[in-house]
Short mmCIF file of C-alpha atoms in Angstrom, two decimals:
data_model
loop_
_atom_site.label_atom_id
_atom_site.label_comp_id
_atom_site.label_asym_id
_atom_site.label_seq_id
_atom_site.Cartn_x
_atom_site.Cartn_y
_atom_site.Cartn_z
CA MET T 1 -4.34 -82.49 -20.57
CA LYS T 2 -4.34 -82.80 -16.78
CA ALA T 3 -6.71 -84.94 -14.74
CA ALA T 4 -9.49 -83.11 -12.91
CA ILE T 5 -11.69 -84.18 -10.01
CA THR T 6 -15.24 -84.18 -11.38
CA THR T 7 -17.14 -85.79 -8.50
CA THR T 8 -16.66 -86.37 -4.76
CA ALA T 9 -18.39 -88.59 -2.22
CA LYS T 10 -17.98 -89.90 1.31
CA TYR T 11 -19.37 -92.58 3.59
CA LEU T 12 -19.29 -92.61 7.39
CA PRO T 13 -20.91 -95.24 9.60
CA GLU T 14 -23.81 -94.08 11.75
CA GLU T 15 -22.48 -95.34 15.11
CA VAL T 16 -20.57 -92.72 17.09
CA LEU T 17 -17.80 -93.64 19.56
CA SER T 18 -17.31 -90.57 21.74
CA ASN T 19 -14.56 -89.68 24.17
CA GLN T 20 -17.06 -90.27 26.95
CA ASP T 21 -17.58 -93.82 25.65
CA LEU T 22 -13.83 -94.41 25.76
CA GLU T 23 -13.67 -93.10 29.34
CA ARG T 24 -15.67 -96.17 30.37
CA ILE T 25 -13.12 -98.65 29.03
CA LEU T 26 -9.80 -96.78 29.20
CA ASP T 27 -7.81 -94.76 31.70
CA THR T 28 -8.48 -91.49 29.86
CA ASN T 29 -10.92 -88.60 29.71
CA ASP T 30 -12.41 -86.18 27.22
CA GLU T 31 -10.16 -83.28 28.20
CA TRP T 32 -6.97 -85.35 27.84
CA ILE T 33 -7.97 -86.64 24.39
CA THR T 34 -9.23 -83.29 23.11
CA THR T 35 -6.19 -81.35 24.28
CA ARG T 36 -3.68 -83.73 22.72
CA THR T 37 -5.48 -84.67 19.51
CA GLY T 38 -8.46 -82.42 18.84
CA ILE T 39 -10.71 -85.49 18.58
CA LYS T 40 -14.13 -85.53 20.27
CA GLU T 41 -15.70 -88.55 18.57
CA ARG T 42 -15.20 -91.05 15.76
CA ARG T 43 -17.43 -93.35 13.68
CA ILE T 44 -17.38 -97.13 14.00
CA LEU T 45 -18.63 -99.76 11.54
CA ARG T 46 -19.73 -102.24 14.18
CA ASP T 47 -21.39 -104.85 11.95
CA PRO T 48 -18.91 -107.77 11.68
CA GLU T 49 -20.39 -108.68 8.28
CA LYS T 50 -19.42 -105.30 6.82
CA ALA T 51 -15.80 -104.48 6.05
CA THR T 52 -13.78 -101.89 4.15
CA SER T 53 -15.26 -102.91 0.79
CA TYR T 54 -18.74 -102.09 2.08
CA MET T 55 -17.78 -98.48 2.78
CA ALA T 56 -15.81 -98.17 -0.45
CA THR T 57 -18.73 -99.56 -2.43
CA GLU T 58 -21.09 -97.03 -0.85
CA VAL T 59 -18.73 -94.27 -1.97
CA ALA T 60 -18.47 -95.74 -5.48
CA ARG T 61 -22.25 -95.88 -5.85
CA GLN T 62 -22.59 -92.28 -4.73
CA LEU T 63 -19.92 -91.20 -7.19
CA LEU T 64 -21.77 -92.84 -10.08
CA GLU T 65 -25.10 -91.33 -9.02
CA LYS T 66 -23.69 -87.84 -8.56
CA ARG T 67 -21.85 -87.95 -11.87
CA GLY T 68 -24.89 -89.40 -13.64
CA ILE T 69 -22.97 -92.21 -15.32
CA SER T 70 -23.14 -95.99 -15.36
CA ALA T 71 -20.51 -98.29 -13.89
CA ASP T 72 -19.67 -99.43 -17.41
CA GLU T 73 -18.00 -96.06 -18.03
CA ILE T 74 -15.39 -96.53 -15.31
CA ASP T 75 -12.01 -97.65 -16.68
CA LEU T 76 -10.03 -98.06 -13.45
CA ILE T 77 -10.75 -98.36 -9.72
CA ILE T 78 -7.99 -97.66 -7.21
CA VAL T 79 -8.75 -98.35 -3.55
CA ALA T 80 -6.24 -97.00 -1.05
CA THR T 81 -6.50 -98.98 2.18
CA MET T 82 -4.47 -100.59 4.94
CA THR T 83 -7.45 -102.62 6.18
CA PRO T 84 -8.44 -104.69 3.12
CA ASP T 85 -11.26 -107.19 3.58
CA MET T 86 -8.64 -109.89 3.08
CA ILE T 87 -5.08 -110.15 1.77
CA PHE T 88 -6.48 -111.25 -1.57
CA PRO T 89 -8.46 -110.66 -3.65
CA SER T 90 -8.02 -106.91 -3.51
CA THR T 91 -10.70 -104.71 -2.01
CA ALA T 92 -10.76 -102.80 -5.29
CA CYS T 93 -11.81 -105.99 -7.11
CA LEU T 94 -14.60 -106.48 -4.57
CA VAL T 95 -15.82 -102.94 -5.22
CA GLN T 96 -15.57 -103.48 -8.99
CA GLY T 97 -17.74 -106.57 -8.64
CA ASN T 98 -20.23 -104.91 -6.29
CA ILE T 99 -20.95 -102.04 -8.67
CA GLN T 100 -20.63 -104.28 -11.75
CA ALA T 101 -18.04 -102.08 -13.42
CA LYS T 102 -17.38 -104.75 -16.03
CA ASN T 103 -15.04 -102.59 -18.13
CA ALA T 104 -12.82 -101.51 -15.24
CA TRP T 105 -9.63 -103.04 -13.96
CA ALA T 106 -8.89 -102.58 -10.27
CA PHE T 107 -6.14 -102.71 -7.68
CA ASP T 108 -5.42 -101.77 -4.07
CA LEU T 109 -2.76 -99.28 -3.10
CA SER T 110 -1.09 -99.62 0.31
CA ALA T 111 0.46 -96.46 1.70
CA ALA T 112 -1.41 -96.20 5.00
CA CYS T 113 -2.57 -92.64 5.74
CA SER T 114 -0.90 -91.38 2.54
CA GLY T 115 -2.86 -93.86 0.45
CA PHE T 116 -5.34 -91.46 -1.10
CA VAL T 117 -2.69 -88.86 -1.97
CA TYR T 118 -0.61 -91.61 -3.58
CA GLY T 119 -3.71 -92.94 -5.33
CA LEU T 120 -4.80 -89.55 -6.62
CA SER T 121 -1.40 -88.97 -8.21
CA THR T 122 -1.38 -92.50 -9.64
CA GLY T 123 -4.87 -92.21 -11.08
CA ALA T 124 -4.03 -88.86 -12.63
CA GLN T 125 -1.22 -90.47 -14.62
CA PHE T 126 -3.66 -92.83 -16.34
CA ILE T 127 -5.85 -89.89 -17.37
CA GLU T 128 -2.89 -87.82 -18.60
CA SER T 129 -1.50 -90.72 -20.63
CA GLY T 130 -4.84 -91.24 -22.35
CA ASN T 131 -4.98 -94.82 -21.09
CA CYS T 132 -8.19 -94.15 -19.11
CA LYS T 133 -11.06 -91.70 -19.40
CA LYS T 134 -12.70 -92.17 -16.00
CA VAL T 135 -10.83 -93.30 -12.90
CA MET T 136 -12.26 -93.86 -9.43
CA VAL T 137 -9.89 -93.23 -6.54
CA ILE T 138 -11.24 -94.26 -3.14
CA GLY T 139 -9.63 -94.09 0.30
CA ALA T 140 -11.27 -96.39 2.85
CA ASP T 141 -10.34 -97.98 6.16
CA LYS T 142 -12.13 -99.90 8.86
CA MET T 143 -9.60 -99.04 11.53
CA SER T 144 -11.74 -100.45 14.33
CA SER T 145 -10.88 -103.91 12.98
CA ILE T 146 -7.19 -103.54 13.95
CA ILE T 147 -7.45 -101.37 17.07
CA ASP T 148 -6.61 -102.72 20.53
CA TYR T 149 -9.22 -101.02 22.69
CA THR T 150 -7.10 -101.63 25.77
CA ASP T 151 -4.29 -99.49 24.31
CA ARG T 152 -4.93 -95.85 25.14
CA SER T 153 -2.23 -94.60 22.79
CA THR T 154 -4.03 -95.86 19.67
CA ALA T 155 -7.67 -96.48 20.63
CA ILE T 156 -8.43 -92.77 20.97
CA LEU T 157 -7.09 -91.82 17.54
CA PHE T 158 -8.79 -93.86 14.85
CA GLY T 159 -12.22 -94.18 13.29
CA ASP T 160 -13.86 -95.82 10.27
CA GLY T 161 -14.77 -94.07 7.05
CA ALA T 162 -14.31 -93.71 3.31
CA GLY T 163 -14.20 -91.06 0.63
CA GLY T 164 -13.48 -90.90 -3.05
CA VAL T 165 -13.39 -89.03 -6.33
CA ILE T 166 -13.79 -89.55 -10.04
CA LEU T 167 -10.93 -88.29 -12.22
CA GLU T 168 -11.44 -87.25 -15.83
CA ALA T 169 -9.55 -85.12 -18.33
CA ALA T 170 -9.71 -81.43 -17.42
CA GLN T 171 -11.93 -79.35 -19.68
CA GLU T 172 -9.43 -76.48 -19.83
CA GLU T 173 -5.68 -76.12 -19.55
CA GLY T 174 -4.42 -75.08 -16.14
CA TYR T 175 -6.99 -77.00 -14.09
CA GLY T 176 -6.97 -80.32 -12.25
CA VAL T 177 -4.14 -82.20 -10.54
CA LEU T 178 -1.25 -79.91 -11.47
CA ASP T 179 1.59 -81.20 -9.28
CA ALA T 180 2.48 -83.93 -6.81
CA ARG T 181 5.48 -84.68 -4.62
CA LEU T 182 5.51 -88.12 -2.99
CA TYR T 183 8.04 -89.58 -0.56
CA SER T 184 8.82 -92.60 1.58
CA ASP T 185 11.42 -93.44 4.23
CA GLY T 186 11.39 -97.10 5.17
CA ALA T 187 14.79 -96.87 6.85
CA ASN T 188 13.43 -94.66 9.63
CA GLY T 189 9.73 -95.42 9.54
CA GLN T 190 9.27 -99.16 9.40
CA ASN T 191 9.39 -99.81 13.15
CA HIS T 192 7.43 -96.86 14.54
CA LEU T 193 3.95 -97.44 13.08
CA LEU T 194 2.96 -100.96 12.06
CA MET T 195 0.78 -104.03 12.50
CA PRO T 196 3.29 -106.87 12.94
CA GLY T 197 0.97 -109.85 12.49
CA GLY T 198 -0.96 -111.24 9.56
CA GLY T 199 1.62 -111.04 6.80
CA SER T 200 4.23 -113.50 5.57
CA LEU T 201 6.66 -112.51 8.34
CA HIS T 202 4.29 -113.31 11.20
CA PRO T 203 1.37 -115.32 9.76
CA ALA T 204 -1.58 -115.88 12.05
CA SER T 205 -0.93 -118.39 14.82
CA HIS T 206 -1.73 -118.90 18.48
CA GLU T 207 1.51 -117.09 19.28
CA THR T 208 0.70 -113.99 17.20
CA LEU T 209 -2.76 -113.83 18.77
CA ASP T 210 -1.37 -114.18 22.28
CA GLN T 211 1.18 -111.45 21.57
CA ARG T 212 -1.58 -109.20 20.12
CA LEU T 213 0.41 -108.73 16.91
CA HIS T 214 -2.72 -108.20 14.82
CA PHE T 215 -3.34 -104.75 16.24
CA ILE T 216 -1.78 -101.46 15.22
CA ARG T 217 1.30 -100.39 17.18
CA GLN T 218 2.67 -96.89 17.29
CA ASP T 219 5.55 -94.99 18.84
CA GLY T 220 3.53 -91.81 19.20
CA LYS T 221 6.36 -89.39 19.90
CA GLN T 222 8.47 -90.53 16.96
CA VAL T 223 5.53 -90.52 14.54
CA PHE T 224 4.38 -87.10 15.72
CA LYS T 225 7.80 -85.52 15.18
CA ALA T 226 8.22 -87.09 11.76
CA ALA T 227 4.71 -86.13 10.66
CA VAL T 228 5.07 -82.49 11.69
CA MET T 229 8.29 -82.10 9.71
CA ALA T 230 7.23 -84.10 6.66
CA MET T 231 3.80 -82.54 6.14
CA ALA T 232 5.10 -79.02 6.65
CA ASP T 233 8.09 -79.62 4.36
CA VAL T 234 6.07 -81.07 1.48
CA ALA T 235 3.42 -78.36 1.77
CA GLU T 236 6.09 -75.69 1.54
CA GLU T 237 7.70 -77.50 -1.40
CA ILE T 238 4.40 -77.61 -3.29
CA MET T 239 3.97 -73.88 -2.71
CA GLN T 240 7.45 -73.04 -3.97
CA ARG T 241 7.25 -75.30 -7.04
CA ASN T 242 3.96 -73.73 -8.14
CA ASN T 243 4.54 -70.11 -7.09
CA LEU T 244 1.75 -70.29 -4.54
CA THR T 245 1.45 -67.94 -1.59
CA SER T 246 -0.69 -67.96 1.50
CA ASP T 247 -2.93 -65.44 -0.27
CA THR T 248 -3.41 -67.52 -3.43
CA ILE T 249 -4.13 -70.82 -1.63
CA ASP T 250 -7.83 -71.26 -0.99
CA TRP T 251 -7.73 -74.50 1.00
CA LEU T 252 -5.20 -76.61 2.83
CA VAL T 253 -6.66 -80.13 2.93
CA PRO T 254 -4.46 -82.07 5.38
CA HIS T 255 -4.55 -85.62 6.66
CA GLN T 256 -6.55 -85.63 9.89
CA ALA T 257 -4.13 -87.32 12.26
CA ASN T 258 -3.70 -84.76 15.01
CA GLN T 259 -4.89 -81.19 15.40
CA ARG T 260 -1.42 -80.01 16.45
CA ILE T 261 0.17 -81.48 13.30
CA ILE T 262 -2.42 -79.70 11.16
CA HIS T 263 -1.82 -76.39 12.92
CA ALA T 264 1.96 -76.73 12.53
CA THR T 265 1.58 -77.37 8.80
CA ALA T 266 -0.71 -74.38 8.34
CA GLU T 267 1.64 -72.16 10.33
CA ARG T 268 4.59 -73.18 8.15
CA MET T 269 2.55 -72.25 5.06
CA GLY T 270 1.34 -68.98 6.53
CA ILE T 271 -2.25 -70.18 6.15
CA THR T 272 -4.93 -68.85 8.48
CA GLY T 273 -7.41 -71.13 10.20
CA GLU T 274 -10.33 -70.32 7.93
CA LYS T 275 -8.42 -71.81 4.98
CA VAL T 276 -7.73 -75.14 6.71
CA MET T 277 -10.20 -77.98 6.24
CA MET T 278 -10.50 -79.81 9.53
CA ASN T 279 -13.06 -82.38 10.68
CA ILE T 280 -10.88 -84.43 13.01
CA ALA T 281 -13.10 -83.57 15.99
CA HIS T 282 -15.98 -85.57 14.51
CA TYR T 283 -14.28 -88.47 12.74
CA GLY T 284 -10.80 -88.94 14.20
CA ASN T 285 -8.17 -90.47 11.94
CA THR T 286 -9.84 -92.54 9.21
CA THR T 287 -6.41 -93.18 7.63
CA ALA T 288 -6.76 -93.30 3.82
CA GLY T 289 -10.25 -91.84 4.18
CA THR T 290 -9.37 -88.50 5.76
CA VAL T 291 -8.40 -86.41 2.71
CA PRO T 292 -11.22 -87.55 0.39
CA ILE T 293 -13.78 -87.13 3.18
CA CYS T 294 -12.52 -83.57 3.63
CA LEU T 295 -12.80 -82.94 -0.12
CA ALA T 296 -16.35 -84.31 -0.18
CA GLU T 297 -17.41 -82.10 2.71
CA LEU T 298 -15.92 -78.99 1.13
CA ASP T 299 -17.74 -79.87 -2.09
CA GLU T 300 -21.05 -80.53 -0.30
CA GLN T 301 -20.79 -77.21 1.51
CA GLY T 302 -20.28 -75.31 -1.76
CA LYS T 303 -16.81 -74.10 -0.75
CA LEU T 304 -15.02 -75.24 -3.91
CA HIS T 305 -15.27 -73.01 -6.97
CA LYS T 306 -13.68 -72.92 -10.39
CA GLY T 307 -10.08 -71.86 -9.92
CA SER T 308 -9.87 -72.70 -6.20
CA ASN T 309 -6.30 -73.64 -5.29
CA LEU T 310 -6.06 -76.68 -3.02
CA VAL T 311 -2.98 -78.18 -1.39
CA LEU T 312 -3.51 -81.75 -0.18
CA VAL T 313 -0.93 -83.19 2.23
CA SER T 314 -0.65 -86.43 4.15
CA PHE T 315 1.70 -88.58 6.24
CA GLY T 316 1.48 -92.24 7.14
CA ALA T 317 3.16 -95.50 8.10
CA GLY T 318 6.17 -96.50 6.11
CA TYR T 319 6.98 -93.67 6.48
CA THR T 320 5.04 -92.34 3.51
CA TRP T 321 4.06 -88.75 2.83
CA GLY T 322 3.21 -86.42 0.01
CA GLY T 323 1.52 -83.31 -1.29
CA VAL T 324 -0.72 -82.65 -4.29
CA TYR T 325 -1.67 -79.33 -5.86
CA VAL T 326 -5.17 -79.22 -7.35
CA ARG T 327 -6.74 -76.29 -9.18
CA TRP T 328 -10.47 -76.94 -8.99
CA GLN T 329 -12.27 -77.25 -12.29
#
């Protein structure tokens, strides 16, 4: 039996960082940002005492409440993030402790913007194998913690947020997570989108701070070209493998990195705009949070029905990318 998404939830900080706010600190303007990215504003978790685990925990609590179950029923918690509270322990363990899911084991998954897609496929395997009955998969990132707000090329793109789902065995055959294609390309991707400092290669020191190695760095042109090709390719592959057409797909749920990348993916699939879930204007790129936040909003708006065909696609640092086909239960 396949794994089905039974519950969705999201968390977004209250504070809004608009393009007009960025105009005051950067050599940029609203028109420039909007034209190139589609972003108008993003959310920021300003409180220094609250990190990624705070947002992920808020999502986890919502998931339990919506599903009407106790934390004791959760078997596994996967948190996809590239901004963990600390290198160890894992953010997933912090969430497990916060919600007192005493029967769950937990781990973080690091695949940058592809983290939730990777995590969804991983979690589904534990349901299909019978190893777990209820799996939480959460994508969460506090990107403001690693953004250099003097760097126009990255500061305009990212925001903070989290989303997640509960996976359980599908009630009927032919529903749930039906297919996934996941990829990585470290040979070409490792130097174009990264945070050099903080790991074992460049541990924190006066030198790494002076060189600003603890902030995200991106070669925008290279990443854009790779993302357009990868997301479009994997979306088309998912369609072909599952005999899907533009008419039979109900929703394309893409990673919210750039409006032009999303449009290029939809065009390749032959999908019209009304079938594309897009909230990048309001939240920017929340990295591992984008796809589950989109799912939660579609669910909240009553746009997901039994039998709805969803194609989820993402692309991130590594490079990592992938696509998942979900038939909504």
